[in-house]
Amino acid sequence: MQQTSSNARGAATAGRTPGADSQRVIFSKALRQRARLRAVVNDSSLLAPPLVLVGLFVIVPIFVALYLSFTNWTGFTPPTPAGLSNYVRLSQDRDVQYSLQLTAIIAVVGTIVCNVLGLGVALLVNGNSKFNSLMRVLVFYPYVIGPIIIGFLWSSILGSNGAINALLHSWGGEGFPFFADPTWAAVSVIAVIIWSSFGVNVILYLAGLQTIPESLVEAALIDGASAWQTFWRVKLPVLAPTVTLNIVLPVIGLLRVYELILALTEGGPAGTTRTLVYNILNISFRNTQFGYGAAQSVVLMIVIIIITLLIIRLRRRSEEAVAA
Amino acid sequence: MKLKNMFGTRSRGTAAASVLVRTHSTHTAKAVVAMGVVAVALLSGCTAGGDSPSEGELTGTIRMLVEITPAKTLSYYEGLVAPYVESHPGVKVVFETPSTDGPQGTLQQGLASGDIPDIVQSNLDPVVAPQLLGFPDEAWVMDTPFVSANTLDGQIYKVATAAQIQSLVFYNKDAFDEAGITTLPKSIDEFTAALKKLKAAGYLPLQTAGEWVTGSQLIMMAQPDLMTTNPDFFAQATSGEATFADSAYATYMEAYEGWVKDGLVSDQALGLKYEDAIAGFTSGKAATIVMGNWLVNSIDEANPTFPVGVFPTPTIDGSTPRQYGNAAQPYSILKDSKNVALALDLVKYLVSDKTAVETALTQGDFRAGYSVTASELTMAVAQVLDDSPGLVSFYLGSGSSAFQDQVNLSVQSLYTGNSSSVAVADIDTWWKTNATN
C-alpha cells in the first residue's frame, strides 16, 4: 500500500511544474490559516460573555479596590490620596489583628469539621434509597435558605431570651450565655456556620463517591480488605480531587463570612465575633472610611490567593497519584 | 417655663422655648396636651437653597428612603403622606427600606451605583452633607427644631419634624414602692443605691441589652454632664486639650463597671436585642430602663400591668440634667434628585403641615405649638423636659455613628471583664485615630 501510495504520489507529482506546486502550498497555507482564524473566532465568541462578566464584576472591582486603598474616600466626596497610610494603620490596628485571628480560626476549624462531617454523612447516604434521598435534601437545605435567615433563626433559638434559654428558665434553671459571653459566642457562631455549610461538602463528596470505580472496591474486598481499609486505601485516595475542592471552597467561603455574623451577633458581644469582612463593611459603611476598608479587602484577597495556591500545591501529589 | 440654651452655652442665637403642659382632669389614660418644646437656635446667615415651588406644578414619583423601627413602620409612613398624596393627583410616594447598613449605608450604595432616592428620612451624618440639598432660608425651615445642629458650613442639610429627648429613666412604680424607694434618685450614687434596693426586692434593677443599646444608654446618661461641664469638649478632644479619661464619660463608665460587678444589670444582657429589652421592662422583670422618649409608644402598646413613671437620668452632682436631645424624624433631600421641587414641597408638608406634624407627634416626640392627644406617660416625659434647664446635643462632627459604635464596644467590654479605665482609654485611642473635628 505504501508502495502504491508513493507510486501514486510519484504519479501525482510527475508532470507538474514547480510553480504550480508552490501555488498549491500557498493555497493550503491560506486555507489552514483561515481555518485557524475561524476556530479562534468561534472560541472567542463562546468565551467572550463569561470573560466580560468576570472582567466587569471581578477584575475591575479588584483594581478599583486597589486604587481606593491608597485614598481616603468617604463614599460621599471625591477620593483624596492617602499614600500608604491605610496599610500602615492596618499593620498597627489591634481590632484588625483580632479579626484576622478569629477569621483564621473559623476558616481552619470550619473547614476541618465540614469535611469530616461532610464525608461521613456522604458515606452514610451514598446508596440509592428514598431515605438517603430525603437525608440529602435535609443536609443541603440550610445552604439553600440563606445566611441571614439562618442567623435570625438561630439567634431566636440561642439568644438570651431564645427558645433554649426560655425552656431552661421555665424549668427553673440558668440559661446559657450563647451570645452574651465572648467564648460561647465564638463557639456558637462557628457551630452555626458549620451547620449551614457542611451540606455542600456532602453533595460534593457524594459526587466524588460516584466516580470511584466499582471494580477497585470489589478488588479490595476480594483481597480481604476491611471496610475501613477499603475506605482509607481505595476510596479516599481516589477522592483526592474532591478533597482538594472541599478544602479550597470552604476556606475561601469561611474567610469571607459576614451575613451570619451580622444576623447572629452583629459582631458582639463587645466586638468579639467581628470577622475581617465584618470589619471591612463596618469601617466602610458605618465609619465612612472606604479607603481603609479597601486596604483591608486587598489584604484579604492576597491572603485568600496565597492560601488557595498553597492548598492546591500541597494537594498536587495526591491528585497526580490518582491520575496515574 | 423657658428652655434657655439648647446646646449648653454654645447657643448661637436666642433659643427661646415655651413648654406648656395643660392637663384636663380625666380618669382616662389620655389627655390633650399642648406641648411646646422648641429646640431652635436661630442662626443668621443660613444659605438659601431656593424658594419653595408653587403647588400647581408638582407631579411625579418621589422615592423616600426611610428608617424602619418597631414604631415607625411602612404603614405609619404611608399614613403620614396619605393626605398629601390625596390632595396632589399625579404624585406618588414610593417608600424604600434600608439594607442592614441602615439608611446612610444604603444611601452610600445608591450614590455609588447612581441609583439614589429623592428624600431620606434619617439622622444623616454630616459627612453626607455635600450630597444633600441646602434647604431654603424660609420660615417653614427656620421654625423646625435643631436648625443649628442641622447646619454645616451655612447649609441646612436636614430639617426635623420634632425633637426627641433621651436622658430618661422609665421605672416600675410598684417595684420602687416594694423596694422602699420613696425619693427618685438624682445623683449616680443615689441611683446605684436605688438599684441595689431593687435587686434586694427581687427585680432586675436596670434593663440593658446588646446591639446598639448598651452604648446608647451610657451616652444618654453621660452626655448631659459632659456637655454641661464643657460644651466645647469634642473640639478640645480633637485638639488634644481634653480626653474622655478626664471627662464625665469616665465617671459614668466607672459607675457602669460597678453595676456589672454587683449584678445590677443582667450578665446575659449582651445576648438580648432591643425588643427583648422592651419586653423585659414591660413584663415587670426589670424595674428600670434608660431610653429616649420613643419608648413611650412601645410601653403604651405593651400596656403593662404596673404603673410606669419617668425621671431624668442621674447626674454626677445630683443636679437636674439638661436633656440630651436631637432631631426627631428629620428629612434630607438629595441634591441630584430628579424631582427636587416636588421633594421640597413634600418635606415642607411633612414638617410644617398641622396634620402631618401631629401624626408624627404620635411617635412621642415634641414640637412647639402643636396639640396632640397623648398618654399620661408622654405627659410625664413632657414634664421632665419642662423641668430641665435646657438641651444638649451629641457629637455633631463626621463619624458620629462610628463614635457611637466605639462607645458601644467599650461599654460592652465591661461585661466581658474589661475595666472602666481601659474601656475609656479605648475611646480616647479611637478618637485620636478617627475623629476629624
PDB file of C-alpha atoms in Angstrom, chain A residues 44-275:
ATOM      1  CA  SER A  44     -13.601  33.778  21.394  1.00  0.00           C
ATOM      2  CA  SER A  45     -17.286  34.271  20.760  1.00  0.00           C
ATOM      3  CA  LEU A  46     -18.065  31.499  23.222  1.00  0.00           C
ATOM      4  CA  LEU A  47     -15.580  32.750  25.798  1.00  0.00           C
ATOM      5  CA  ALA A  48     -16.418  36.435  25.437  1.00  0.00           C
ATOM      6  CA  PRO A  49     -19.590  36.623  27.540  1.00  0.00           C
ATOM      7  CA  PRO A  50     -18.132  34.958  30.660  1.00  0.00           C
ATOM      8  CA  LEU A  51     -14.886  36.887  30.208  1.00  0.00           C
ATOM      9  CA  VAL A  52     -16.758  40.173  30.037  1.00  0.00           C
ATOM     10  CA  LEU A  53     -18.723  39.275  33.140  1.00  0.00           C
ATOM     11  CA  VAL A  54     -15.607  38.207  35.033  1.00  0.00           C
ATOM     12  CA  GLY A  55     -13.883  41.352  33.899  1.00  0.00           C
ATOM     13  CA  LEU A  56     -16.744  43.626  34.929  1.00  0.00           C
ATOM     14  CA  PHE A  57     -17.604  42.016  38.240  1.00  0.00           C
ATOM     15  CA  VAL A  58     -14.267  40.603  39.365  1.00  0.00           C
ATOM     16  CA  ILE A  59     -11.247  42.167  37.667  1.00  0.00           C
ATOM     17  CA  VAL A  60     -12.455  45.762  37.522  1.00  0.00           C
ATOM     18  CA  PRO A  61     -13.585  45.834  41.196  1.00  0.00           C
ATOM     19  CA  ILE A  62     -10.199  44.437  42.228  1.00  0.00           C
ATOM     20  CA  PHE A  63      -8.419  47.308  40.544  1.00  0.00           C
ATOM     21  CA  VAL A  64     -10.922  49.829  41.903  1.00  0.00           C
ATOM     22  CA  ALA A  65     -10.399  48.460  45.421  1.00  0.00           C
ATOM     23  CA  LEU A  66      -6.659  48.641  44.925  1.00  0.00           C
ATOM     24  CA  TYR A  67      -6.940  52.261  43.849  1.00  0.00           C
ATOM     25  CA  LEU A  68      -9.276  53.175  46.716  1.00  0.00           C
ATOM     26  CA  SER A  69      -6.924  51.566  49.243  1.00  0.00           C
ATOM     27  CA  PHE A  70      -4.497  54.394  48.542  1.00  0.00           C
ATOM     28  CA  THR A  71      -7.145  57.079  49.172  1.00  0.00           C
ATOM     29  CA  ASN A  72      -9.266  58.476  51.989  1.00  0.00           C
ATOM     30  CA  TRP A  73     -12.597  58.020  50.269  1.00  0.00           C
ATOM     31  CA  THR A  74     -15.714  58.544  52.451  1.00  0.00           C
ATOM     32  CA  GLY A  75     -18.207  57.446  49.839  1.00  0.00           C
ATOM     33  CA  PHE A  76     -19.741  60.900  49.706  1.00  0.00           C
ATOM     34  CA  THR A  77     -16.927  63.106  48.417  1.00  0.00           C
ATOM     35  CA  PRO A  78     -14.226  62.529  45.758  1.00  0.00           C
ATOM     36  CA  PRO A  79     -11.321  60.341  46.943  1.00  0.00           C
ATOM     37  CA  THR A  80      -8.208  62.131  48.234  1.00  0.00           C
ATOM     38  CA  PRO A  81      -4.759  60.493  48.061  1.00  0.00           C
ATOM     39  CA  ALA A  82      -3.567  58.827  51.232  1.00  0.00           C
ATOM     40  CA  GLY A  83      -0.423  57.045  50.094  1.00  0.00           C
ATOM     41  CA  LEU A  84       0.407  54.010  52.180  1.00  0.00           C
ATOM     42  CA  SER A  85      -1.191  55.364  55.355  1.00  0.00           C
ATOM     43  CA  ASN A  86      -4.080  52.891  55.229  1.00  0.00           C
ATOM     44  CA  TYR A  87      -1.688  49.955  55.084  1.00  0.00           C
ATOM     45  CA  VAL A  88       0.491  51.373  57.853  1.00  0.00           C
ATOM     46  CA  ARG A  89      -2.602  51.836  60.008  1.00  0.00           C
ATOM     47  CA  LEU A  90      -3.761  48.315  59.200  1.00  0.00           C
ATOM     48  CA  SER A  91      -0.497  46.836  60.410  1.00  0.00           C
ATOM     49  CA  GLN A  92      -0.956  48.527  63.806  1.00  0.00           C
ATOM     50  CA  ASP A  93      -4.711  48.115  64.227  1.00  0.00           C
ATOM     51  CA  ARG A  94      -5.425  45.703  67.095  1.00  0.00           C
ATOM     52  CA  ASP A  95      -9.030  45.289  66.017  1.00  0.00           C
ATOM     53  CA  VAL A  96      -7.925  44.128  62.567  1.00  0.00           C
ATOM     54  CA  GLN A  97      -5.390  41.741  64.080  1.00  0.00           C
ATOM     55  CA  TYR A  98      -8.074  40.257  66.329  1.00  0.00           C
ATOM     56  CA  SER A  99     -10.458  39.917  63.384  1.00  0.00           C
ATOM     57  CA  LEU A 100      -7.788  38.175  61.334  1.00  0.00           C
ATOM     58  CA  GLN A 101      -7.168  35.681  64.134  1.00  0.00           C
ATOM     59  CA  LEU A 102     -10.861  34.997  64.594  1.00  0.00           C
ATOM     60  CA  THR A 103     -11.397  34.618  60.858  1.00  0.00           C
ATOM     61  CA  ALA A 104      -8.463  32.198  60.623  1.00  0.00           C
ATOM     62  CA  ILE A 105      -9.871  30.089  63.476  1.00  0.00           C
ATOM     63  CA  ILE A 106     -13.281  29.998  61.825  1.00  0.00           C
ATOM     64  CA  ALA A 107     -11.724  29.016  58.498  1.00  0.00           C
ATOM     65  CA  VAL A 108      -9.500  26.255  59.886  1.00  0.00           C
ATOM     66  CA  VAL A 109     -11.957  24.742  62.364  1.00  0.00           C
ATOM     67  CA  GLY A 110     -14.861  25.131  59.973  1.00  0.00           C
ATOM     68  CA  THR A 111     -13.041  23.510  57.079  1.00  0.00           C
ATOM     69  CA  ILE A 112     -11.895  20.518  59.101  1.00  0.00           C
ATOM     70  CA  VAL A 113     -15.272  19.874  60.721  1.00  0.00           C
ATOM     71  CA  CYS A 114     -17.218  20.467  57.494  1.00  0.00           C
ATOM     72  CA  ASN A 115     -15.013  17.961  55.695  1.00  0.00           C
ATOM     73  CA  VAL A 116     -15.186  15.311  58.400  1.00  0.00           C
ATOM     74  CA  LEU A 117     -18.927  15.727  58.754  1.00  0.00           C
ATOM     75  CA  GLY A 118     -19.473  16.090  55.028  1.00  0.00           C
ATOM     76  CA  LEU A 119     -17.563  12.955  54.120  1.00  0.00           C
ATOM     77  CA  GLY A 120     -19.087  10.984  56.969  1.00  0.00           C
ATOM     78  CA  VAL A 121     -22.637  11.874  56.015  1.00  0.00           C
ATOM     79  CA  ALA A 122     -21.889  11.328  52.319  1.00  0.00           C
ATOM     80  CA  LEU A 123     -20.697   7.791  53.056  1.00  0.00           C
ATOM     81  CA  LEU A 124     -23.852   7.159  55.072  1.00  0.00           C
ATOM     82  CA  VAL A 125     -26.294   8.398  52.423  1.00  0.00           C
ATOM     83  CA  ASN A 126     -24.421   7.160  49.368  1.00  0.00           C
ATOM     84  CA  GLY A 127     -26.841   4.390  48.483  1.00  0.00           C
ATOM     85  CA  ASN A 128     -29.986   4.677  46.373  1.00  0.00           C
ATOM     86  CA  SER A 129     -32.970   4.735  48.662  1.00  0.00           C
ATOM     87  CA  LYS A 130     -35.789   7.116  49.487  1.00  0.00           C
ATOM     88  CA  PHE A 131     -34.364   7.609  52.956  1.00  0.00           C
ATOM     89  CA  ASN A 132     -30.984   8.595  51.538  1.00  0.00           C
ATOM     90  CA  SER A 133     -32.623  10.966  49.095  1.00  0.00           C
ATOM     91  CA  LEU A 134     -34.537  12.598  51.943  1.00  0.00           C
ATOM     92  CA  MET A 135     -31.377  12.892  54.057  1.00  0.00           C
ATOM     93  CA  ARG A 136     -29.525  14.551  51.206  1.00  0.00           C
ATOM     94  CA  VAL A 137     -32.252  17.155  50.925  1.00  0.00           C
ATOM     95  CA  LEU A 138     -32.243  17.774  54.655  1.00  0.00           C
ATOM     96  CA  VAL A 139     -28.490  18.260  54.927  1.00  0.00           C
ATOM     97  CA  PHE A 140     -28.406  20.566  51.893  1.00  0.00           C
ATOM     98  CA  TYR A 141     -31.428  22.577  52.944  1.00  0.00           C
ATOM     99  CA  PRO A 142     -29.543  25.005  55.272  1.00  0.00           C
ATOM    100  CA  TYR A 143     -27.283  26.006  52.395  1.00  0.00           C
ATOM    101  CA  VAL A 144     -30.294  26.982  50.317  1.00  0.00           C
ATOM    102  CA  ILE A 145     -32.166  29.125  52.816  1.00  0.00           C
ATOM    103  CA  GLY A 146     -29.500  31.775  53.059  1.00  0.00           C
ATOM    104  CA  PRO A 147     -27.242  33.053  55.851  1.00  0.00           C
ATOM    105  CA  ILE A 148     -29.394  35.974  57.025  1.00  0.00           C
ATOM    106  CA  ILE A 149     -32.417  33.760  57.616  1.00  0.00           C
ATOM    107  CA  ILE A 150     -30.233  31.141  59.276  1.00  0.00           C
ATOM    108  CA  GLY A 151     -28.759  33.823  61.504  1.00  0.00           C
ATOM    109  CA  PHE A 152     -32.137  35.112  62.632  1.00  0.00           C
ATOM    110  CA  LEU A 153     -33.389  31.562  63.101  1.00  0.00           C
ATOM    111  CA  TRP A 154     -30.514  30.569  65.359  1.00  0.00           C
ATOM    112  CA  SER A 155     -30.498  33.850  67.256  1.00  0.00           C
ATOM    113  CA  SER A 156     -34.117  33.157  68.180  1.00  0.00           C
ATOM    114  CA  ILE A 157     -33.051  29.722  69.392  1.00  0.00           C
ATOM    115  CA  LEU A 158     -29.791  30.609  71.130  1.00  0.00           C
ATOM    116  CA  GLY A 159     -30.373  34.218  72.212  1.00  0.00           C
ATOM    117  CA  SER A 160     -30.555  35.157  75.882  1.00  0.00           C
ATOM    118  CA  ASN A 161     -34.346  35.111  75.538  1.00  0.00           C
ATOM    119  CA  GLY A 162     -34.290  32.430  72.866  1.00  0.00           C
ATOM    120  CA  ALA A 163     -36.069  29.091  72.828  1.00  0.00           C
ATOM    121  CA  ILE A 164     -33.389  27.119  74.670  1.00  0.00           C
ATOM    122  CA  ASN A 165     -32.928  29.623  77.481  1.00  0.00           C
ATOM    123  CA  ALA A 166     -36.663  30.204  77.777  1.00  0.00           C
ATOM    124  CA  LEU A 167     -37.135  26.457  78.264  1.00  0.00           C
ATOM    125  CA  LEU A 168     -34.339  26.312  80.828  1.00  0.00           C
ATOM    126  CA  HIS A 169     -35.774  29.271  82.720  1.00  0.00           C
ATOM    127  CA  SER A 170     -39.204  27.686  82.746  1.00  0.00           C
ATOM    128  CA  TRP A 171     -37.635  24.622  84.381  1.00  0.00           C
ATOM    129  CA  GLY A 172     -36.031  26.882  86.966  1.00  0.00           C
ATOM    130  CA  GLY A 173     -32.542  26.631  85.534  1.00  0.00           C
ATOM    131  CA  GLU A 174     -29.961  29.171  84.429  1.00  0.00           C
ATOM    132  CA  GLY A 175     -29.643  29.962  80.784  1.00  0.00           C
ATOM    133  CA  PHE A 176     -26.557  29.595  78.641  1.00  0.00           C
ATOM    134  CA  PRO A 177     -24.724  32.731  77.509  1.00  0.00           C
ATOM    135  CA  PHE A 178     -24.607  31.630  73.866  1.00  0.00           C
ATOM    136  CA  PHE A 179     -24.226  35.189  72.592  1.00  0.00           C
ATOM    137  CA  ALA A 180     -23.557  37.028  75.854  1.00  0.00           C
ATOM    138  CA  ASP A 181     -20.116  35.587  76.571  1.00  0.00           C
ATOM    139  CA  PRO A 182     -17.237  36.008  74.069  1.00  0.00           C
ATOM    140  CA  THR A 183     -16.092  32.368  74.143  1.00  0.00           C
ATOM    141  CA  TRP A 184     -19.594  30.980  73.995  1.00  0.00           C
ATOM    142  CA  ALA A 185     -20.417  33.426  71.207  1.00  0.00           C
ATOM    143  CA  ALA A 186     -17.415  32.398  69.128  1.00  0.00           C
ATOM    144  CA  VAL A 187     -18.225  28.697  69.558  1.00  0.00           C
ATOM    145  CA  SER A 188     -21.915  29.273  68.815  1.00  0.00           C
ATOM    146  CA  VAL A 189     -21.090  31.235  65.695  1.00  0.00           C
ATOM    147  CA  ILE A 190     -18.694  28.559  64.428  1.00  0.00           C
ATOM    148  CA  ALA A 191     -21.255  25.828  65.152  1.00  0.00           C
ATOM    149  CA  VAL A 192     -23.966  27.647  63.212  1.00  0.00           C
ATOM    150  CA  ILE A 193     -21.582  28.317  60.332  1.00  0.00           C
ATOM    151  CA  ILE A 194     -20.700  24.621  60.160  1.00  0.00           C
ATOM    152  CA  TRP A 195     -24.361  23.583  60.352  1.00  0.00           C
ATOM    153  CA  SER A 196     -25.228  25.919  57.481  1.00  0.00           C
ATOM    154  CA  SER A 197     -22.264  24.959  55.293  1.00  0.00           C
ATOM    155  CA  PHE A 198     -21.477  21.265  55.516  1.00  0.00           C
ATOM    156  CA  GLY A 199     -24.349  20.326  53.204  1.00  0.00           C
ATOM    157  CA  VAL A 200     -22.284  21.480  50.239  1.00  0.00           C
ATOM    158  CA  ASN A 201     -19.451  19.206  51.321  1.00  0.00           C
ATOM    159  CA  VAL A 202     -21.884  16.294  51.498  1.00  0.00           C
ATOM    160  CA  ILE A 203     -23.049  16.903  47.946  1.00  0.00           C
ATOM    161  CA  LEU A 204     -19.503  17.269  46.607  1.00  0.00           C
ATOM    162  CA  TYR A 205     -18.351  14.107  48.353  1.00  0.00           C
ATOM    163  CA  LEU A 206     -21.399  12.243  47.089  1.00  0.00           C
ATOM    164  CA  ALA A 207     -20.482  13.286  43.548  1.00  0.00           C
ATOM    165  CA  GLY A 208     -16.910  12.167  44.175  1.00  0.00           C
ATOM    166  CA  LEU A 209     -18.005   8.816  45.563  1.00  0.00           C
ATOM    167  CA  GLN A 210     -19.981   8.156  42.386  1.00  0.00           C
ATOM    168  CA  THR A 211     -16.759   8.372  40.379  1.00  0.00           C
ATOM    169  CA  ILE A 212     -14.984   5.588  42.307  1.00  0.00           C
ATOM    170  CA  PRO A 213     -14.791   2.538  40.019  1.00  0.00           C
ATOM    171  CA  GLU A 214     -16.719  -0.374  41.491  1.00  0.00           C
ATOM    172  CA  SER A 215     -14.028  -2.716  40.245  1.00  0.00           C
ATOM    173  CA  LEU A 216     -11.465  -1.154  42.589  1.00  0.00           C
ATOM    174  CA  VAL A 217     -13.713  -1.606  45.596  1.00  0.00           C
ATOM    175  CA  GLU A 218     -14.574  -5.163  44.622  1.00  0.00           C
ATOM    176  CA  ALA A 219     -10.933  -5.999  44.103  1.00  0.00           C
ATOM    177  CA  ALA A 220     -10.101  -4.693  47.552  1.00  0.00           C
ATOM    178  CA  LEU A 221     -12.903  -6.711  49.122  1.00  0.00           C
ATOM    179  CA  ILE A 222     -11.775  -9.825  47.284  1.00  0.00           C
ATOM    180  CA  ASP A 223      -8.287  -9.245  48.614  1.00  0.00           C
ATOM    181  CA  GLY A 224      -9.726  -9.288  52.121  1.00  0.00           C
ATOM    182  CA  ALA A 225      -9.673  -5.578  52.934  1.00  0.00           C
ATOM    183  CA  SER A 226     -11.915  -4.447  55.769  1.00  0.00           C
ATOM    184  CA  ALA A 227     -14.439  -1.655  55.317  1.00  0.00           C
ATOM    185  CA  TRP A 228     -12.055   0.814  56.930  1.00  0.00           C
ATOM    186  CA  GLN A 229      -9.130  -0.324  54.808  1.00  0.00           C
ATOM    187  CA  THR A 230     -11.286  -0.096  51.686  1.00  0.00           C
ATOM    188  CA  PHE A 231     -12.217   3.436  52.580  1.00  0.00           C
ATOM    189  CA  TRP A 232      -8.739   4.573  53.649  1.00  0.00           C
ATOM    190  CA  ARG A 233      -6.664   2.910  50.955  1.00  0.00           C
ATOM    191  CA  VAL A 234      -9.019   2.765  47.991  1.00  0.00           C
ATOM    192  CA  LYS A 235     -11.855   5.315  48.201  1.00  0.00           C
ATOM    193  CA  LEU A 236     -10.106   8.235  49.878  1.00  0.00           C
ATOM    194  CA  PRO A 237      -7.119   8.347  47.511  1.00  0.00           C
ATOM    195  CA  VAL A 238      -9.471   8.296  44.527  1.00  0.00           C
ATOM    196  CA  LEU A 239     -11.377  11.165  46.128  1.00  0.00           C
ATOM    197  CA  ALA A 240      -8.247  13.341  46.127  1.00  0.00           C
ATOM    198  CA  PRO A 241      -9.548  15.944  43.644  1.00  0.00           C
ATOM    199  CA  THR A 242     -12.837  16.121  45.570  1.00  0.00           C
ATOM    200  CA  VAL A 243     -10.958  16.562  48.822  1.00  0.00           C
ATOM    201  CA  THR A 244      -8.982  19.423  47.301  1.00  0.00           C
ATOM    202  CA  LEU A 245     -12.169  21.102  46.187  1.00  0.00           C
ATOM    203  CA  ASN A 246     -13.724  20.524  49.620  1.00  0.00           C
ATOM    204  CA  ILE A 247     -10.790  22.243  51.252  1.00  0.00           C
ATOM    205  CA  VAL A 248     -10.428  25.181  48.893  1.00  0.00           C
ATOM    206  CA  LEU A 249     -14.119  26.140  48.700  1.00  0.00           C
ATOM    207  CA  PRO A 250     -14.866  26.163  52.452  1.00  0.00           C
ATOM    208  CA  VAL A 251     -11.625  28.001  53.225  1.00  0.00           C
ATOM    209  CA  ILE A 252     -12.476  30.743  50.741  1.00  0.00           C
ATOM    210  CA  GLY A 253     -16.075  30.891  51.946  1.00  0.00           C
ATOM    211  CA  LEU A 254     -15.229  30.918  55.626  1.00  0.00           C
ATOM    212  CA  LEU A 255     -12.597  33.599  55.247  1.00  0.00           C
ATOM    213  CA  ARG A 256     -15.389  35.815  53.890  1.00  0.00           C
ATOM    214  CA  VAL A 257     -18.142  35.018  56.385  1.00  0.00           C
ATOM    215  CA  TYR A 258     -20.241  38.095  57.173  1.00  0.00           C
ATOM    216  CA  GLU A 259     -24.011  37.735  56.895  1.00  0.00           C
ATOM    217  CA  LEU A 260     -24.255  35.070  59.582  1.00  0.00           C
ATOM    218  CA  ILE A 261     -22.244  37.227  61.975  1.00  0.00           C
ATOM    219  CA  LEU A 262     -24.488  40.181  61.220  1.00  0.00           C
ATOM    220  CA  ALA A 263     -27.678  38.259  61.857  1.00  0.00           C
ATOM    221  CA  LEU A 264     -26.432  36.283  64.865  1.00  0.00           C
ATOM    222  CA  THR A 265     -24.396  38.700  66.936  1.00  0.00           C
ATOM    223  CA  GLU A 266     -23.752  41.912  64.962  1.00  0.00           C
ATOM    224  CA  GLY A 267     -20.137  41.342  65.822  1.00  0.00           C
ATOM    225  CA  GLY A 268     -20.803  41.263  69.562  1.00  0.00           C
ATOM    226  CA  PRO A 269     -20.509  40.787  72.404  1.00  0.00           C
ATOM    227  CA  ALA A 270     -18.099  43.696  72.600  1.00  0.00           C
ATOM    228  CA  GLY A 271     -16.855  43.125  69.070  1.00  0.00           C
ATOM    229  CA  THR A 272     -15.534  39.643  69.852  1.00  0.00           C
ATOM    230  CA  THR A 273     -17.194  37.955  66.864  1.00  0.00           C
ATOM    231  CA  ARG A 274     -16.186  40.555  64.285  1.00  0.00           C
ATOM    232  CA  THR A 275     -14.637  38.751  61.367  1.00  0.00           C
TER     233      THR A 275
END
